[in-house]
Amino acid sequence: MPGTARTIQLVARRELATRVRSKSFLISTVLIVVLIAVYVLLFSIMGRSSSVKVGLSGQSTGIATQLRTATSALGKQVETSSVGDQTEGEQQLLSGKLDVLVLGALDAPTVVVKSTMDPTVLAALNSLVRQQAIQGVLAQNGLKPTVLDAAENVSVRPKALQPEDPEQGQRTALAYIVGFVLFFSIQTFGVSVAQGVVEEKSSRVVEILLATIRPWQLLVGKVIGIGVAGLLQVVVIAVVGLGLARSSGALTLPDFAVGSIFSALGWYLLGFFLFATLLAAAGSLVSRQEELQSVITPVTLLPVLGFVIGLNLMVSEPNNVTSTVLSLIPLFTPTLMPGRIALGIAPTWQVVLGVLLMLAAIALFSWLGGRIYANAVLRTGARVRLRDALRCAEGR
């Protein structure tokens, strides 16, 4: 009989090969990648379509650069183009090629739109027209435009007691994405462990396997194999998604995001091993796939509630006490703590405490779940009651 490490490795390799080669794994991976590609494409198209197309004719062509600069400072992108005359410009407005047509003198231009005008572009045009009018008045009175520079540069600069993080929007988006991907992956592959246990139990394959290896070796090997398959899928999705987003310009990758993404892989492993052990123990209580949902629901439902409540509280009010406490409870830590790290609100001591509590919970649940699994996995037929499995486990 091979040694313990070799036995676990053989089981893990079998599970990994089986999962990676399965149609469900390939289809789900391709489907998620396609959905990400579609999302990135739509995001990119929407980003381009959000820019305002302005046509300039006559003397107004001289304000093209100033108009783009002014609207960009106000958070709006403008695309300018030259138009031959008013008739041509109005035709382009009606066909949708232009959103705004500006023609005539710089100090009193004529502005034409199809129906309504973007308020940001209107404000920028008004500012430019006022500047042109002021410069005209100064020129008529023999004054240089620079005499008003000091007055124009006067502005109110508020002092913020809690300055807003300029990357807060990207942090929030990353928190949502990381939290959801981890939650989905841990739940999906954790349930796969339970389904595999029931499948082997109902087909009596487990009886053949346990004739040569110990129950805990089979359990550990199964959890490791399926966990690596899940990690592989997460990495593929992350690499493809980030590649598509960056190449299309739909996403910039700040420095903080790199650390958040790498740490998320570690949180995935911790969360998966915790839930996979519990779900494997739950799956060993039944012999049919039809009965599986009833025994795994208590294991999967509580994290769902914690994830939904905790994530929403965390994003709406980052320093909320409830979300902080929930992120330190092992059942919720692997999906909530990475989000708090992405938001930049998790101090080092809380991250370390979360890891230690997770490791302690994994050790506890692995010991208890392994005993339940060993006692129940060979009992076919009627569903094994948890009380009976625990009683027998305690008696071992």
XYZ file of C-alpha atoms in Angstrom:
396
model
C 0.000 0.000 0.000
C 1.428 3.418 -0.912
C 2.238 5.930 1.816
C -0.241 8.514 3.093
C 1.083 11.398 0.988
C 1.214 9.230 -2.125
C -2.332 7.984 -1.534
C -3.730 11.497 -1.124
C -1.835 12.607 -4.232
C -3.311 9.772 -6.313
C -6.856 10.609 -5.193
C -6.300 14.331 -5.798
C -4.898 13.722 -9.295
C -7.866 11.500 -10.132
C -10.349 14.144 -8.976
C -8.485 16.946 -10.749
C -8.313 15.055 -14.041
C -11.973 14.040 -13.816
C -13.182 17.601 -13.134
C -10.972 19.371 -15.661
C -11.931 16.956 -18.444
C -15.642 17.067 -17.680
C -17.967 18.875 -20.070
C -19.522 20.884 -17.244
C -16.125 22.335 -16.247
C -15.196 23.252 -19.802
C -18.636 24.660 -20.638
C -18.869 26.722 -17.443
C -15.355 28.131 -17.932
C -15.998 29.059 -21.564
C -19.419 30.485 -20.699
C -18.039 32.724 -17.946
C -15.193 33.918 -20.189
C -17.695 34.699 -22.974
C -19.913 36.609 -20.538
C -16.909 38.616 -19.354
C -15.935 39.347 -22.967
C -19.481 40.501 -23.771
C -19.559 42.682 -20.642
C -16.193 44.259 -21.468
C -17.283 44.859 -25.068
C -20.549 46.481 -23.998
C -18.730 48.555 -21.385
C -16.249 49.717 -24.001
C -19.000 50.550 -26.521
C -21.008 52.407 -23.885
C -17.893 54.321 -22.911
C -17.326 55.400 -26.487
C -20.985 56.201 -27.081
C -21.058 58.400 -23.964
C -18.807 60.965 -25.660
C -20.553 63.927 -27.294
C -19.914 64.486 -31.015
C -19.635 68.211 -31.794
C -19.452 69.594 -35.322
C -17.726 72.972 -35.827
C -18.147 75.252 -38.820
C -16.641 78.604 -39.812
C -14.796 80.592 -37.143
C -16.007 78.151 -34.471
C -13.430 75.590 -35.597
C -10.916 77.680 -33.658
C -12.317 76.552 -30.297
C -11.980 72.780 -30.930
C -9.005 72.271 -28.616
C -10.371 74.619 -25.937
C -13.743 72.864 -26.008
C -12.212 69.401 -25.562
C -10.050 70.658 -22.705
C -12.931 72.431 -20.955
C -15.334 69.481 -21.171
C -12.637 67.002 -20.137
C -12.034 69.054 -16.990
C -15.751 68.708 -16.255
C -15.629 64.920 -16.719
C -17.125 64.759 -20.229
C -15.450 63.521 -23.387
C -16.077 65.438 -26.610
C -15.207 64.473 -30.181
C -14.921 67.467 -32.524
C -15.047 67.516 -36.309
C -15.207 70.164 -39.021
C -18.460 70.669 -40.955
C -18.754 72.420 -44.318
C -21.879 74.488 -43.681
C -25.090 74.616 -41.651
C -27.093 72.459 -44.068
C -24.554 69.658 -43.955
C -24.308 69.944 -40.173
C -28.061 69.742 -39.680
C -28.224 66.633 -41.859
C -25.587 65.003 -39.660
C -27.582 65.985 -36.571
C -30.722 64.338 -37.931
C -28.820 61.183 -38.921
C -27.178 60.881 -35.495
C -23.615 61.494 -36.677
C -23.493 64.696 -34.612
C -24.959 65.654 -31.248
C -24.178 69.387 -31.408
C -23.483 71.806 -34.260
C -21.602 75.054 -33.525
C -21.192 77.693 -36.245
C -20.656 81.420 -36.649
C -18.458 83.937 -34.845
C -16.499 82.856 -31.758
C -18.033 85.513 -29.479
C -21.637 84.816 -30.542
C -21.902 81.351 -32.107
C -25.078 79.630 -33.239
C -25.648 76.269 -31.559
C -27.992 73.716 -33.131
C -29.076 70.360 -31.655
C -31.561 67.704 -32.699
C -33.663 67.872 -29.530
C -31.717 68.383 -26.297
C -28.161 69.324 -25.425
C -25.751 67.839 -22.926
C -25.608 70.313 -19.988
C -21.859 69.832 -19.502
C -21.107 70.752 -23.117
C -23.488 73.712 -22.866
C -21.717 74.971 -19.734
C -18.319 74.634 -21.429
C -19.530 76.517 -24.520
C -21.012 79.303 -22.389
C -17.699 79.666 -20.570
C -15.739 79.832 -23.828
C -18.146 82.366 -25.350
C -17.879 84.581 -22.254
C -14.098 84.464 -22.491
C -14.233 85.456 -26.161
C -16.644 88.328 -25.384
C -14.457 89.602 -22.532
C -11.354 89.498 -24.701
C -13.233 91.502 -27.373
C -14.227 94.200 -24.874
C -10.680 94.397 -23.525
C -9.280 94.741 -27.036
C -11.702 97.580 -27.826
C -10.478 99.456 -24.747
C -6.813 98.861 -25.478
C -6.286 96.486 -22.560
C -4.375 93.225 -22.594
C -6.277 89.985 -21.777
C -3.713 89.265 -19.034
C -5.164 92.006 -16.823
C -7.988 89.649 -15.850
C -5.803 86.599 -15.199
C -5.530 87.305 -11.469
C -9.300 87.643 -11.106
C -10.061 84.556 -13.203
C -7.721 82.416 -11.119
C -9.514 83.264 -7.867
C -11.490 80.264 -6.617
C -12.755 78.628 -3.450
C -10.747 75.586 -2.360
C -12.589 73.608 0.330
C -10.536 71.794 2.953
C -11.785 68.222 3.365
C -11.480 66.664 6.820
C -11.801 63.215 5.230
C -10.534 63.535 1.643
C -12.210 61.200 -0.828
C -10.016 58.465 -2.272
C -9.727 59.128 -6.037
C -9.610 55.346 -6.564
C -12.699 54.670 -4.445
C -14.851 53.835 -7.462
C -12.414 51.203 -8.700
C -11.970 49.855 -5.174
C -15.734 49.417 -4.829
C -16.014 47.688 -8.205
C -13.108 45.391 -7.328
C -14.686 44.553 -3.956
C -17.925 43.517 -5.673
C -16.152 41.465 -8.350
C -13.720 39.706 -5.998
C -16.427 38.973 -3.432
C -18.845 37.579 -6.013
C -16.263 35.442 -7.853
C -14.973 33.945 -4.604
C -18.477 33.321 -3.288
C -19.609 31.707 -6.553
C -16.483 29.544 -6.909
C -16.398 28.349 -3.306
C -20.087 27.453 -3.350
C -19.972 25.807 -6.790
C -16.933 23.619 -6.245
C -17.877 22.929 -2.640
C -21.187 21.502 -3.832
C -19.233 19.489 -6.434
C -17.427 17.760 -3.568
C -20.758 16.789 -1.988
C -22.094 15.567 -5.339
C -18.965 13.471 -5.858
C -19.370 11.881 -2.432
C -22.992 10.938 -3.143
C -22.107 9.620 -6.601
C -19.400 7.327 -5.245
C -21.629 6.237 -2.399
C -24.643 5.407 -4.588
C -22.526 3.501 -7.131
C -20.686 1.582 -4.378
C -17.356 2.814 -5.757
C -16.502 4.127 -2.312
C -16.624 0.590 -0.906
C -13.918 -0.484 -3.348
C -11.802 2.583 -2.613
C -12.056 2.235 1.164
C -10.906 -1.364 0.918
C -7.415 -0.039 0.164
C -7.301 3.491 1.634
C -8.593 5.210 4.753
C -11.705 7.418 4.697
C -9.832 10.571 5.711
C -7.283 10.022 2.925
C -10.099 9.771 0.376
C -11.750 12.897 1.780
C -8.561 14.987 1.807
C -7.576 13.854 -1.688
C -11.033 14.636 -3.037
C -11.070 18.104 -1.467
C -7.576 18.950 -2.739
C -8.268 17.704 -6.278
C -11.546 19.560 -6.713
C -10.103 22.610 -4.962
C -7.214 22.806 -7.431
C -9.694 22.458 -10.324
C -11.677 25.373 -8.922
C -8.523 27.436 -8.406
C -7.507 26.730 -12.000
C -10.859 28.006 -13.259
C -10.640 31.148 -11.103
C -7.128 31.897 -12.400
C -8.182 31.383 -16.038
C -11.204 33.654 -15.588
C -9.132 36.322 -13.806
C -6.329 36.331 -16.394
C -8.678 36.385 -19.390
C -10.988 38.958 -17.806
C -8.174 41.335 -16.858
C -6.524 40.885 -20.250
C -9.721 41.735 -22.104
C -10.503 44.670 -19.835
C -7.048 46.217 -20.119
C -6.702 45.656 -23.872
C -10.072 47.283 -24.526
C -9.352 50.197 -22.209
C -12.441 49.383 -20.139
C -10.337 48.995 -16.995
C -7.160 50.412 -15.562
C -5.330 48.285 -13.026
C -4.198 50.357 -10.010
C -1.338 49.147 -7.830
C -3.645 48.133 -4.989
C -5.631 45.815 -7.283
C -2.681 43.489 -7.918
C -2.276 42.678 -4.230
C -6.032 42.290 -3.786
C -6.270 39.815 -6.658
C -3.352 37.687 -5.462
C -4.631 37.650 -1.886
C -8.051 36.587 -3.195
C -6.511 33.317 -4.417
C -5.346 32.560 -0.882
C -8.767 33.391 0.546
C -10.325 31.080 -2.047
C -8.215 28.158 -0.823
C -9.057 28.840 2.824
C -12.764 29.197 2.101
C -12.907 26.174 -0.158
C -11.228 23.815 2.310
C -13.568 24.982 5.058
C -16.802 24.558 3.089
C -15.716 21.507 1.084
C -15.108 19.539 4.274
C -18.519 20.482 5.664
C -20.277 19.741 2.376
C -18.500 16.396 1.990
C -19.634 15.407 5.478
C -23.181 16.518 4.640
C -23.117 14.594 1.359
C -22.048 11.400 3.111
C -25.347 11.377 5.027
C -27.412 10.507 1.916
C -27.181 7.943 -0.877
C -29.123 9.675 -3.654
C -28.582 12.939 -5.510
C -32.268 13.772 -4.985
C -31.682 13.942 -1.228
C -28.507 15.994 -1.419
C -30.100 19.449 -1.526
C -31.895 18.946 1.771
C -28.676 18.195 3.680
C -26.422 20.836 2.110
C -28.919 23.718 2.306
C -28.052 24.572 5.948
C -24.355 24.677 4.999
C -24.882 26.912 1.942
C -27.745 29.148 3.087
C -26.038 30.841 6.039
C -23.036 32.045 3.982
C -25.444 33.394 1.346
C -27.215 35.578 3.900
C -23.943 36.726 5.438
C -22.447 37.513 2.045
C -25.425 39.544 0.796
C -25.876 41.494 4.029
C -22.175 41.978 4.729
C -21.177 43.042 1.221
C -23.965 45.602 0.890
C -23.217 47.093 4.311
C -19.503 47.120 3.555
C -19.898 49.006 0.270
C -22.541 51.475 1.475
C -20.795 52.169 4.804
C -17.230 50.781 4.690
C -16.472 51.106 8.416
C -19.770 49.567 9.519
C -19.300 47.500 12.695
C -21.616 44.728 11.472
C -19.668 44.087 8.270
C -16.399 44.199 10.230
C -17.621 41.577 12.703
C -19.074 39.392 9.935
C -15.758 39.472 8.069
C -14.069 37.895 11.113
C -16.534 34.984 11.359
C -14.908 32.045 9.482
C -18.069 31.169 7.527
C -18.108 34.676 6.034
C -14.409 35.626 6.119
C -13.324 34.204 2.721
C -15.872 36.304 0.796
C -16.051 39.476 2.920
C -12.445 40.024 4.018
C -11.072 40.205 0.433
C -13.672 42.887 -0.302
C -12.578 44.905 2.742
C -8.956 44.539 1.621
C -9.895 45.817 -1.852
C -11.652 48.806 -0.263
C -8.544 49.527 1.801
C -10.427 49.417 5.120
C -9.046 46.185 6.622
C -6.155 46.857 9.037
C -3.356 44.297 9.123
C -4.320 42.936 12.535
C -7.840 42.118 11.318
C -6.498 40.335 8.237
C -4.099 38.274 10.376
C -6.864 37.517 12.885
C -9.170 36.464 10.043
C -6.544 34.047 8.695
C -5.885 32.546 12.140
C -9.597 32.082 12.833
C -10.024 30.484 9.398
C -7.175 28.045 10.035
C -8.621 27.149 13.438
C -12.074 26.626 11.901
C -10.620 24.481 9.102
C -8.835 22.292 11.652
C -11.985 21.933 13.761
C -14.391 21.266 10.888
C -11.921 18.938 9.147
C -11.647 16.835 12.286
C -15.391 16.735 12.885
C -16.361 16.456 9.212
C -13.803 13.728 8.631
C -15.248 11.647 11.446
C -18.818 12.110 10.207
C -17.704 11.204 6.692
C -15.867 8.086 7.869
C -18.901 6.899 9.823
C -21.621 7.686 7.270
C -20.054 7.155 3.851
C -20.404 3.353 3.915
C -23.980 3.389 5.202
C -26.228 3.156 2.150
C -30.001 3.131 1.873
C -31.865 5.394 4.264
C -30.530 8.819 5.081
C -28.161 8.854 8.051
C -29.286 11.270 10.720
C -26.713 13.821 11.757
C -27.297 12.953 15.400
C -26.442 9.304 14.729
C -23.358 10.228 12.723
C -22.149 12.557 15.467
C -22.848 9.987 18.170
C -20.888 7.342 16.328
C -18.150 9.815 15.554
C -17.844 10.757 19.218
C -17.650 7.103 20.124
C -14.671 6.453 17.886
